[in-house]
PDB file of C-alpha atoms and ligand atoms in Angstrom:
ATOM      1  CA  UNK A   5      31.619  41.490 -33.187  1.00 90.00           C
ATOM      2  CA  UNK A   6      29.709  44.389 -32.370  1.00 97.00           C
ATOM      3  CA  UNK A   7      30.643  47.036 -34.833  1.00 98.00           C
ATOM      4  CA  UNK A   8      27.425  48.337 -35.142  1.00 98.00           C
ATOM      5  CA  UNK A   9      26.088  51.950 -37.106  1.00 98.00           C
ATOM      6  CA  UNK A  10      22.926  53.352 -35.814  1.00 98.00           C
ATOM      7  CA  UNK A  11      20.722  55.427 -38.364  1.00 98.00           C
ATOM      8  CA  UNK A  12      17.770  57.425 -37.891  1.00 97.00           C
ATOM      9  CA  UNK A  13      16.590  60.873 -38.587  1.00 97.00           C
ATOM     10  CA  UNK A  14      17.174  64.174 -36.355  1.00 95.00           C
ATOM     11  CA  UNK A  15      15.476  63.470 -33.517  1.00 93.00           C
ATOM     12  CA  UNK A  16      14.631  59.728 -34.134  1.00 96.00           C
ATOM     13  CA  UNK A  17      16.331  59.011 -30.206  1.00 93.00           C
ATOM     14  CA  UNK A  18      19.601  58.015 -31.699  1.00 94.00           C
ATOM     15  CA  UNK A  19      21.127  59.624 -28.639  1.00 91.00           C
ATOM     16  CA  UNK A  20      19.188  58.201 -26.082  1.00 91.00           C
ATOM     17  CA  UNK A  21      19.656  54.812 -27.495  1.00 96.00           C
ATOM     18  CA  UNK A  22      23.402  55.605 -28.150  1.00 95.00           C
ATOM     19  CA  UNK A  23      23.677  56.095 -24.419  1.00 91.00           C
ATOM     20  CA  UNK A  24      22.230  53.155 -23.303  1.00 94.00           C
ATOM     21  CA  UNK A  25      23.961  50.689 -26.234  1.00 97.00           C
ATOM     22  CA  UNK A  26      27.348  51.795 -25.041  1.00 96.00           C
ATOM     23  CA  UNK A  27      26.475  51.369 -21.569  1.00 94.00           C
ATOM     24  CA  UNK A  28      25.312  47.822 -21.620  1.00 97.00           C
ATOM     25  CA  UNK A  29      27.734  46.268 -24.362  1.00 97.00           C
ATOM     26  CA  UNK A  30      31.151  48.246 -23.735  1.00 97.00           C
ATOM     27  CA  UNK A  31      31.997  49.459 -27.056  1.00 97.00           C
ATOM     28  CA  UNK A  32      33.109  53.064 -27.979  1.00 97.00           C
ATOM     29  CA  UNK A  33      30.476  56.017 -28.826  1.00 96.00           C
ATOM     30  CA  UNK A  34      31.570  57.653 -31.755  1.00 97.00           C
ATOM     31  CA  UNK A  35      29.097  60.675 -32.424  1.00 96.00           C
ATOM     32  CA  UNK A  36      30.401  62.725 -35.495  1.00 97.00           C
ATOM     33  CA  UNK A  37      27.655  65.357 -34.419  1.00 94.00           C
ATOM     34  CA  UNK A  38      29.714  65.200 -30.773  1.00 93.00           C
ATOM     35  CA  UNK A  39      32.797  65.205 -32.490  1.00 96.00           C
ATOM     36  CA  UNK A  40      31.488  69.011 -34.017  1.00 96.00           C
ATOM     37  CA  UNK A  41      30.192  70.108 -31.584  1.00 93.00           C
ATOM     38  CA  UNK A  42      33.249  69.760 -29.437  1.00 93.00           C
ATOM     39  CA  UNK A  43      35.510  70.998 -32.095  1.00 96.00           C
ATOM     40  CA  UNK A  44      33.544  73.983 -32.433  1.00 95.00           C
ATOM     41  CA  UNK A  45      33.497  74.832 -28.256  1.00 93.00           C
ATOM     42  CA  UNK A  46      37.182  74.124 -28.530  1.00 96.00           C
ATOM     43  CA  UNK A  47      37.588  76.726 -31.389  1.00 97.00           C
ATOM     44  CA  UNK A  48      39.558  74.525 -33.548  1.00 97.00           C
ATOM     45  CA  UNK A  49      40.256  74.678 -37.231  1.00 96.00           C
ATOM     46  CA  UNK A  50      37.824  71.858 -38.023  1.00 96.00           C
ATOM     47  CA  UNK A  51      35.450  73.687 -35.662  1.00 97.00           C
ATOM     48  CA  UNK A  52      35.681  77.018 -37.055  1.00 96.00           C
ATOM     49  CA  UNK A  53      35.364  75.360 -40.919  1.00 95.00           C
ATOM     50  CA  UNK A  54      32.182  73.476 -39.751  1.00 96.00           C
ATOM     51  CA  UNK A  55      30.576  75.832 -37.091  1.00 97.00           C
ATOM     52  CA  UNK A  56      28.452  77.637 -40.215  1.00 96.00           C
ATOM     53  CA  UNK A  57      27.319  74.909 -41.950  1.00 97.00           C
ATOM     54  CA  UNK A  58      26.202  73.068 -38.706  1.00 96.00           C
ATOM     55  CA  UNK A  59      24.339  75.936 -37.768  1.00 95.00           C
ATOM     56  CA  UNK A  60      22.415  76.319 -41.225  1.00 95.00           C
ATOM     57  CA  UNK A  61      21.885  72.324 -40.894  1.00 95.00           C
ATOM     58  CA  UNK A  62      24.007  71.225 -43.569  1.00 97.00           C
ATOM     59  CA  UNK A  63      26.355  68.573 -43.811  1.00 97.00           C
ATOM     60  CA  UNK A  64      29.800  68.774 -43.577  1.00 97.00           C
ATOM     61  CA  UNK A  65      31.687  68.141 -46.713  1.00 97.00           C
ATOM     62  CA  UNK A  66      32.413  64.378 -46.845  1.00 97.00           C
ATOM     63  CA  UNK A  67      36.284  64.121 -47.184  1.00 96.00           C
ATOM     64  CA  UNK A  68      36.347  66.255 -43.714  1.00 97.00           C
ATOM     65  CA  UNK A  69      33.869  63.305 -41.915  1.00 97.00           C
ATOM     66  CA  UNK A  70      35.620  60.737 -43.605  1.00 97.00           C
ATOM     67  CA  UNK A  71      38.971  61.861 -42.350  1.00 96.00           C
ATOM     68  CA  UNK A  72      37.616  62.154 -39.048  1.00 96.00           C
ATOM     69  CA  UNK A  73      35.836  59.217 -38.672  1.00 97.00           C
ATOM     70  CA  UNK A  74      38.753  56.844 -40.199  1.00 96.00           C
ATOM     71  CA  UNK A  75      41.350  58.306 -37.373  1.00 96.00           C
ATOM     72  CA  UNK A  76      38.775  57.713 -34.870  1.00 97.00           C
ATOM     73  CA  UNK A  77      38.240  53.994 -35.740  1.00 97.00           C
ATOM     74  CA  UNK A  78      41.606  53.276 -36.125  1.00 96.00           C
ATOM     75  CA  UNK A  79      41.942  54.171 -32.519  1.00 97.00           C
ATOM     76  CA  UNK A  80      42.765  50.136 -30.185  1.00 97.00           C
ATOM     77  CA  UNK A  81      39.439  51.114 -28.239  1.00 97.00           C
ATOM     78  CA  UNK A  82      37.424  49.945 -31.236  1.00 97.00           C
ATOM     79  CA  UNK A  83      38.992  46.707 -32.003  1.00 96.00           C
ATOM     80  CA  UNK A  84      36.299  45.569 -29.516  1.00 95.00           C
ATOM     81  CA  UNK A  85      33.437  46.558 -31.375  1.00 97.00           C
ATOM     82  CA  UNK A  86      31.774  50.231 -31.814  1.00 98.00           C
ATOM     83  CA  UNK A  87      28.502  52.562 -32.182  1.00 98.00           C
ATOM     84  CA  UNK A  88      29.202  54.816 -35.167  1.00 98.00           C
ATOM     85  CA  UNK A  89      26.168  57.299 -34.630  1.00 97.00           C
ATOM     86  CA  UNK A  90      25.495  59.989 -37.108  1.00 97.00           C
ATOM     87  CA  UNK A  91      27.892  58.222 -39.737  1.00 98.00           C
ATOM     88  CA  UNK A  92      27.615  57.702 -42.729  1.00 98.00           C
ATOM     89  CA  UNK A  93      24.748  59.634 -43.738  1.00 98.00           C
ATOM     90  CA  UNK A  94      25.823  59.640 -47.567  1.00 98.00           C
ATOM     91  CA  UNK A  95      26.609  56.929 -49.872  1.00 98.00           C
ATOM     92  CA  UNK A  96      29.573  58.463 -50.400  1.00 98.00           C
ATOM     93  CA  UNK A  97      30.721  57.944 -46.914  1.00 98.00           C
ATOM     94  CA  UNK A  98      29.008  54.715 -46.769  1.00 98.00           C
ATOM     95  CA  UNK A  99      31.358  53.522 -49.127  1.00 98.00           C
ATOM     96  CA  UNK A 100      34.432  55.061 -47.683  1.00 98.00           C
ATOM     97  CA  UNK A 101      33.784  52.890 -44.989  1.00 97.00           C
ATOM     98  CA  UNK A 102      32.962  49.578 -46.600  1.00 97.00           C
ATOM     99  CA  UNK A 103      36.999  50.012 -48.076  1.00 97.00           C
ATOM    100  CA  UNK A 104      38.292  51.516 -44.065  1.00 96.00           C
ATOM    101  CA  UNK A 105      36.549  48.491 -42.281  1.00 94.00           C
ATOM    102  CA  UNK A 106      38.579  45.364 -43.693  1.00 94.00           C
ATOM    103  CA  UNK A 107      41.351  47.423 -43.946  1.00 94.00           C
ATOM    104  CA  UNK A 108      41.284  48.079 -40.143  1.00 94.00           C
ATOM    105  CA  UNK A 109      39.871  44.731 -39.736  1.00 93.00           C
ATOM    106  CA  UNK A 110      36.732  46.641 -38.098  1.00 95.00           C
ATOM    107  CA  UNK A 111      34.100  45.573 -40.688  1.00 97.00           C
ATOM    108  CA  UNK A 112      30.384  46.763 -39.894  1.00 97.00           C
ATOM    109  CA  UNK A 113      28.393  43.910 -38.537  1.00 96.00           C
ATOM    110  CA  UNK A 114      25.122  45.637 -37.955  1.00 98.00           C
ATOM    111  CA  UNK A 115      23.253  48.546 -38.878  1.00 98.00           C
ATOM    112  CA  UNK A 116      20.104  49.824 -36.196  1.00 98.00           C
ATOM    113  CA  UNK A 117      17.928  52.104 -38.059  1.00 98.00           C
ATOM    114  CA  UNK A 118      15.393  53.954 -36.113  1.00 98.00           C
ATOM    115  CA  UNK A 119      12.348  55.202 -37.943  1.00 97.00           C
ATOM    116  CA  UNK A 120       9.448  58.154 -36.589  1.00 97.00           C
ATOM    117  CA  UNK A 121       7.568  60.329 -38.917  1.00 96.00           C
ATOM    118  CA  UNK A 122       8.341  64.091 -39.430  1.00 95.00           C
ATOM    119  CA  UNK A 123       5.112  65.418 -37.035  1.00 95.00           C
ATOM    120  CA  UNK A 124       7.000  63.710 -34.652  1.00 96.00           C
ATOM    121  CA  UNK A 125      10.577  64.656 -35.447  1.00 96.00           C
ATOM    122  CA  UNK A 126       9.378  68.447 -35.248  1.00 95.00           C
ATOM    123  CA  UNK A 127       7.668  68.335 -31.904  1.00 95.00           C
ATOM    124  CA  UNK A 128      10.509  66.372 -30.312  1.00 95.00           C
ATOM    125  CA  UNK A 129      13.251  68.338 -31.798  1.00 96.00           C
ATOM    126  CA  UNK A 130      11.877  71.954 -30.850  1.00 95.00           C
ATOM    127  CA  UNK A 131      11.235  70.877 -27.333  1.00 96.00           C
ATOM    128  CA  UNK A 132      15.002  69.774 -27.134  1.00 96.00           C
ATOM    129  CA  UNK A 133      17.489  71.025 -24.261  1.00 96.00           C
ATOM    130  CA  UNK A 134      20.465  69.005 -24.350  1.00 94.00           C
ATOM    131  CA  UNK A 135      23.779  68.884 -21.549  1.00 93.00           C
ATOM    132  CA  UNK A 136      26.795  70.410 -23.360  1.00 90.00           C
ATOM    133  CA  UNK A 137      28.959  68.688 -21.002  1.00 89.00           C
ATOM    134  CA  UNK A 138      27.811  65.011 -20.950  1.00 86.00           C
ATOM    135  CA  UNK A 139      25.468  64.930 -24.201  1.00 84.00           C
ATOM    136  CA  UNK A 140      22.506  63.856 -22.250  1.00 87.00           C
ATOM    137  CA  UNK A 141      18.851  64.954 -23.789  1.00 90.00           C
ATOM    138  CA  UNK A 142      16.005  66.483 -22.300  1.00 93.00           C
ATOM    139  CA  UNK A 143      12.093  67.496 -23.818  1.00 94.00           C
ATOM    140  CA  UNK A 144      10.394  70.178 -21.925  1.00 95.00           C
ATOM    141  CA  UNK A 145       7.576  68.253 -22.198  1.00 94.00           C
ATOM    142  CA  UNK A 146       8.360  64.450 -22.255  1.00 90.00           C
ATOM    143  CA  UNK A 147      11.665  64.114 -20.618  1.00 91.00           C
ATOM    144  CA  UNK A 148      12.029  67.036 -17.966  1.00 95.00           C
ATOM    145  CA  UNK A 149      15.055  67.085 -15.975  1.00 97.00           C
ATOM    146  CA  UNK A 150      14.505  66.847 -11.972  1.00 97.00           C
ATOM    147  CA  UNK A 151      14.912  70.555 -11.683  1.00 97.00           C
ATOM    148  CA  UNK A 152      14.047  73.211 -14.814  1.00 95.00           C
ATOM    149  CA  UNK A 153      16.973  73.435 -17.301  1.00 96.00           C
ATOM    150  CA  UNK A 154      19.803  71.629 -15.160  1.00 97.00           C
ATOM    151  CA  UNK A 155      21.524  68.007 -15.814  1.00 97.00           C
ATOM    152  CA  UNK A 156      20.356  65.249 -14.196  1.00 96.00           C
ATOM    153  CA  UNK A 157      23.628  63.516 -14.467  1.00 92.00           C
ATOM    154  CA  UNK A 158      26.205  66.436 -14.262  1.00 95.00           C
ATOM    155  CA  UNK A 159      24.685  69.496 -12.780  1.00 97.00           C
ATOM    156  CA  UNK A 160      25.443  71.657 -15.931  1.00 97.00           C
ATOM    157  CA  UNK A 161      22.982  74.074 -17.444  1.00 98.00           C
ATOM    158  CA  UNK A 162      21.263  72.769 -20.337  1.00 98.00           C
ATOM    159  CA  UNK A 163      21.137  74.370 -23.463  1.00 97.00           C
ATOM    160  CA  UNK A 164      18.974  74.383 -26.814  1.00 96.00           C
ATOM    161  CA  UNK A 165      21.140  73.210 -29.728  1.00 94.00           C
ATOM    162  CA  UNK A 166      21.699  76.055 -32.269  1.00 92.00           C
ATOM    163  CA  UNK A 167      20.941  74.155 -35.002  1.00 95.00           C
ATOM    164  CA  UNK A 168      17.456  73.073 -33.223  1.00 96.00           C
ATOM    165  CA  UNK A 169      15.376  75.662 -34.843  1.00 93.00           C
ATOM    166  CA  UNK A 170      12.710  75.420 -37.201  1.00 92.00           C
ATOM    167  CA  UNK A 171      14.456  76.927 -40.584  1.00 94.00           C
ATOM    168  CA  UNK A 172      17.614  74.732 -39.645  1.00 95.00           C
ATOM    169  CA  UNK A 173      15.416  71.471 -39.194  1.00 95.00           C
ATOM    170  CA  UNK A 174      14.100  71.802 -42.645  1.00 95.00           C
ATOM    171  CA  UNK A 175      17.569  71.969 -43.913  1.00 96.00           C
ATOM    172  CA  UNK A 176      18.628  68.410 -42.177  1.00 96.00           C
ATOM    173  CA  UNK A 177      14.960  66.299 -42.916  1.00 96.00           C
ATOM    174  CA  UNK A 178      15.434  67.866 -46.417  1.00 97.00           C
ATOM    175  CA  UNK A 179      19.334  66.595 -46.088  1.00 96.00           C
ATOM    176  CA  UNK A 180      18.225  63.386 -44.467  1.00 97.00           C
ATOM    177  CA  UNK A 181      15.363  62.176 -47.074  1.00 97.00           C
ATOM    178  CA  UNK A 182      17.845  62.916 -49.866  1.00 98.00           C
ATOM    179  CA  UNK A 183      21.392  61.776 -48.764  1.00 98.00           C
ATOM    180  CA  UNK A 184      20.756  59.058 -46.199  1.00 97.00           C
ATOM    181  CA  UNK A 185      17.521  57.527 -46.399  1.00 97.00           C
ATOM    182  CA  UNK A 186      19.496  55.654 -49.399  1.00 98.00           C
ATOM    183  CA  UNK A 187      21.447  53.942 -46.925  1.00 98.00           C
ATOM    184  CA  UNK A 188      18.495  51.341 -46.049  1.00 98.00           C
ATOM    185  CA  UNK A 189      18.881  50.130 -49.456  1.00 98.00           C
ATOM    186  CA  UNK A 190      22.216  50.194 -49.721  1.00 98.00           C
ATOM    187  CA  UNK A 191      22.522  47.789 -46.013  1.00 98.00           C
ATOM    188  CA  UNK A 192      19.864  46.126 -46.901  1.00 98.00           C
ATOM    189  CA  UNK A 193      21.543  45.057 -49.839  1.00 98.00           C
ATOM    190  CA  UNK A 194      24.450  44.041 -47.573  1.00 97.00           C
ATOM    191  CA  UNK A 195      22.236  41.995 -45.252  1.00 97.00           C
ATOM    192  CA  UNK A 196      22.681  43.737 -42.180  1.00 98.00           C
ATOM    193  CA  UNK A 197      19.748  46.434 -42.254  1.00 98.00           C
ATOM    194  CA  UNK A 198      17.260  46.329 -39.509  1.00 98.00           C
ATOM    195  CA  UNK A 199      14.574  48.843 -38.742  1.00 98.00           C
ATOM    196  CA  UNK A 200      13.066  49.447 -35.770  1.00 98.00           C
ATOM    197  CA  UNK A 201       9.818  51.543 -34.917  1.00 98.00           C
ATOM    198  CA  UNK A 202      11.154  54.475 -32.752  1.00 97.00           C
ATOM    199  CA  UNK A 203       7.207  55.962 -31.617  1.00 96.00           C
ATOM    200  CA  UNK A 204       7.725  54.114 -28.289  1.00 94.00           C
ATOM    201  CA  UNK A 205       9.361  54.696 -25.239  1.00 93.00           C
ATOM    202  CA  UNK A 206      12.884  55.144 -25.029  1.00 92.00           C
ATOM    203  CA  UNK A 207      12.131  51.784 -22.862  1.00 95.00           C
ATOM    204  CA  UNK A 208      10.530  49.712 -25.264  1.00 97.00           C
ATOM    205  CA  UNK A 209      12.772  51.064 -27.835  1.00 98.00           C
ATOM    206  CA  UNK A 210      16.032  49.869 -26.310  1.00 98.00           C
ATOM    207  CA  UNK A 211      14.635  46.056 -25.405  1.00 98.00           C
ATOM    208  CA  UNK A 212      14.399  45.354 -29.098  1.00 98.00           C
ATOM    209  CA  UNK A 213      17.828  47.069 -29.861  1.00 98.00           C
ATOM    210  CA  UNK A 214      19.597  44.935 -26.893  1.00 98.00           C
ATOM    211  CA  UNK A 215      17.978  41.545 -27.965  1.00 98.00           C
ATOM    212  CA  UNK A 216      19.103  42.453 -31.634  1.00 97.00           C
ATOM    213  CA  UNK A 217      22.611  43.057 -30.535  1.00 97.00           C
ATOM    214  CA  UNK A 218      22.556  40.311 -28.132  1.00 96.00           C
ATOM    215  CA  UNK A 219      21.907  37.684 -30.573  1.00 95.00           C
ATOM    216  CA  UNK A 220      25.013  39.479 -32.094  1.00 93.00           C
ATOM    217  CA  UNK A 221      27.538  39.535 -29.636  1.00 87.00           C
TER     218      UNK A 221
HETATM  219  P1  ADP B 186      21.057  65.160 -35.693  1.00 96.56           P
HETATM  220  O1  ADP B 186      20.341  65.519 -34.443  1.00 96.56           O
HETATM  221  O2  ADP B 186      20.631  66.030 -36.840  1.00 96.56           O
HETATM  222  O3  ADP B 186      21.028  63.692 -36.012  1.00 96.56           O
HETATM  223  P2  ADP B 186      23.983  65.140 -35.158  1.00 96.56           P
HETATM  224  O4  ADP B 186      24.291  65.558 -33.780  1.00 96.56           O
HETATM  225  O5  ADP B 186      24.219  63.726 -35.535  1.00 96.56           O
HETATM  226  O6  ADP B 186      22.516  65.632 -35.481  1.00 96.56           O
HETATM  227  O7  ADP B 186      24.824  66.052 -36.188  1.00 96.56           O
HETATM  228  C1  ADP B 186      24.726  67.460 -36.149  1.00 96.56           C
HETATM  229  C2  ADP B 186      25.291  68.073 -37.412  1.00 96.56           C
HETATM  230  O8  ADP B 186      26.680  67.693 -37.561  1.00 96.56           O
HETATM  231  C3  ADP B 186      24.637  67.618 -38.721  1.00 96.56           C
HETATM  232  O9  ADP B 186      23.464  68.343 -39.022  1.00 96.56           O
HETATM  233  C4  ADP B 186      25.774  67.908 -39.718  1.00 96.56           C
HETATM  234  O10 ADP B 186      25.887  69.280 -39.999  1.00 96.56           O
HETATM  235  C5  ADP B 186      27.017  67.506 -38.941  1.00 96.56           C
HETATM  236  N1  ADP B 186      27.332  66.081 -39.170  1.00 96.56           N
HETATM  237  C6  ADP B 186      27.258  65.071 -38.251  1.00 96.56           C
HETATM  238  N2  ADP B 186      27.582  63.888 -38.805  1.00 96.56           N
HETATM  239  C7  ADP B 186      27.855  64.136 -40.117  1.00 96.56           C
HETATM  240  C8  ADP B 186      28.224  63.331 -41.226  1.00 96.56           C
HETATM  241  N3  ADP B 186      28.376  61.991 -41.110  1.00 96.56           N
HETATM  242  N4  ADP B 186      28.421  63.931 -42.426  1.00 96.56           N
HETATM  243  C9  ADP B 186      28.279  65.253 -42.566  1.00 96.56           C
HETATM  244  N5  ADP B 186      27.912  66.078 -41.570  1.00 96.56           N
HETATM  245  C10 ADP B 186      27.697  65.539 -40.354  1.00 96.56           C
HETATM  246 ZN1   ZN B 187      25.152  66.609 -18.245  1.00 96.56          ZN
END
């Protein structure tokens, strides 16, 4: 089964990858950065409690993921497998789920980490623009959209993430080397760890993902 969490820090290409995962397997998405983000554009209560702290790059306080993420996966559209991207990214909530998954009989199977050093992380994630309608990423460098600033695959304006500056960025590699970098151990542990070298193209990157999951299915 393909219940699968994909790790990696800000700006690893979790996104990209996410995309493309999804597309060719079937399984769910679940982004608990998308999940935010919509919340906040929606103005609801869990989007006006974590508009702030996303901004600053913080995390949101665990039992508030948690909650979130154990409604999601109880939903029937994940009893065929999943992508949990962006969760966990604490022990804590690594262990939340290890109790949720046999409970729901949707036990993690498989965790993708994608690794690229901080240089890197920086220059991608300042050159960001991302689609606040279909999630899709752009660099204004590496990965231009046809024409400047619109959505290749909807048409909408594209936008830089307000959490995509420099001071914020800090915040969530600090946040990142600190609360979830202890995850490798902790799957590793499990036996279902595998990193993968994310300086390549989005390309490259995603043959050694598919032929992971493949052997998987
Ligand atoms: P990134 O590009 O940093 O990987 P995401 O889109 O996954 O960003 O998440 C954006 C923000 O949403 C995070 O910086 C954090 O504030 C919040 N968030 C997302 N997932 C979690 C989580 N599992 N636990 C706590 N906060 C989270
Ligand atoms: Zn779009």
């Amino acid at each position: 089964m393909l219940n699968i969490i994909l790790m990696g820090p800000p700006g690893a290409g979790k996104g990209t990858q996410a995309t493309r995962i999804v597309d060719a397997f079937h399984i769910p998405h679940i982004s608990t950065g998308d999940m935010f983000r919509e919340a906040i554009s929606q103005g609801t209560p869990l989007g006006l409690q974590a508009k702030a702290i996303i901004e600053r790059g913080d995390l949101v306080p665990d039992d508030i993921t948690i909650g979130l993420v154990k409604e999601r996966l109880s939903q029937p559209d994940c009893a065929g497998g999943y992508l949990l991207d962006g969760f966990p990214r604490t022990i804590h909530q690594a262990e939340a789920l290890k109790d949720l998954g046999p409970e729901i009989d949707r036990e993690v199977a498989l965790v993708v980490d994608i690794s690229v050093p901080d240089e890197e992380l920086v220059r991608r994630i300042s050159g960001r623009r991302v689609c606040p309608k279909c999630g899709a990423s752009y660099h204004v460098q590496d990965m231009k959209p046809a024409k400047d600033g619109v959505c290749d695959r909807c048409g909408s304006p594209l936008v830089q993430r307000k959490d995509d500056n420099e001071a914020s960025l800090k915040i969530r590699l600090e946040n990142y080397y600190k609360q979830t970098a202890p995850l490798q151990a902790f799957y590793a542990k499990e036996g279902i760890y595998h990193a993968f070298n994310g300086v390549c193209s989005a390309d490259a990157l995603f043959d050694e993902i598919h032929s992971l999951l493949e052997a998987h299915q």
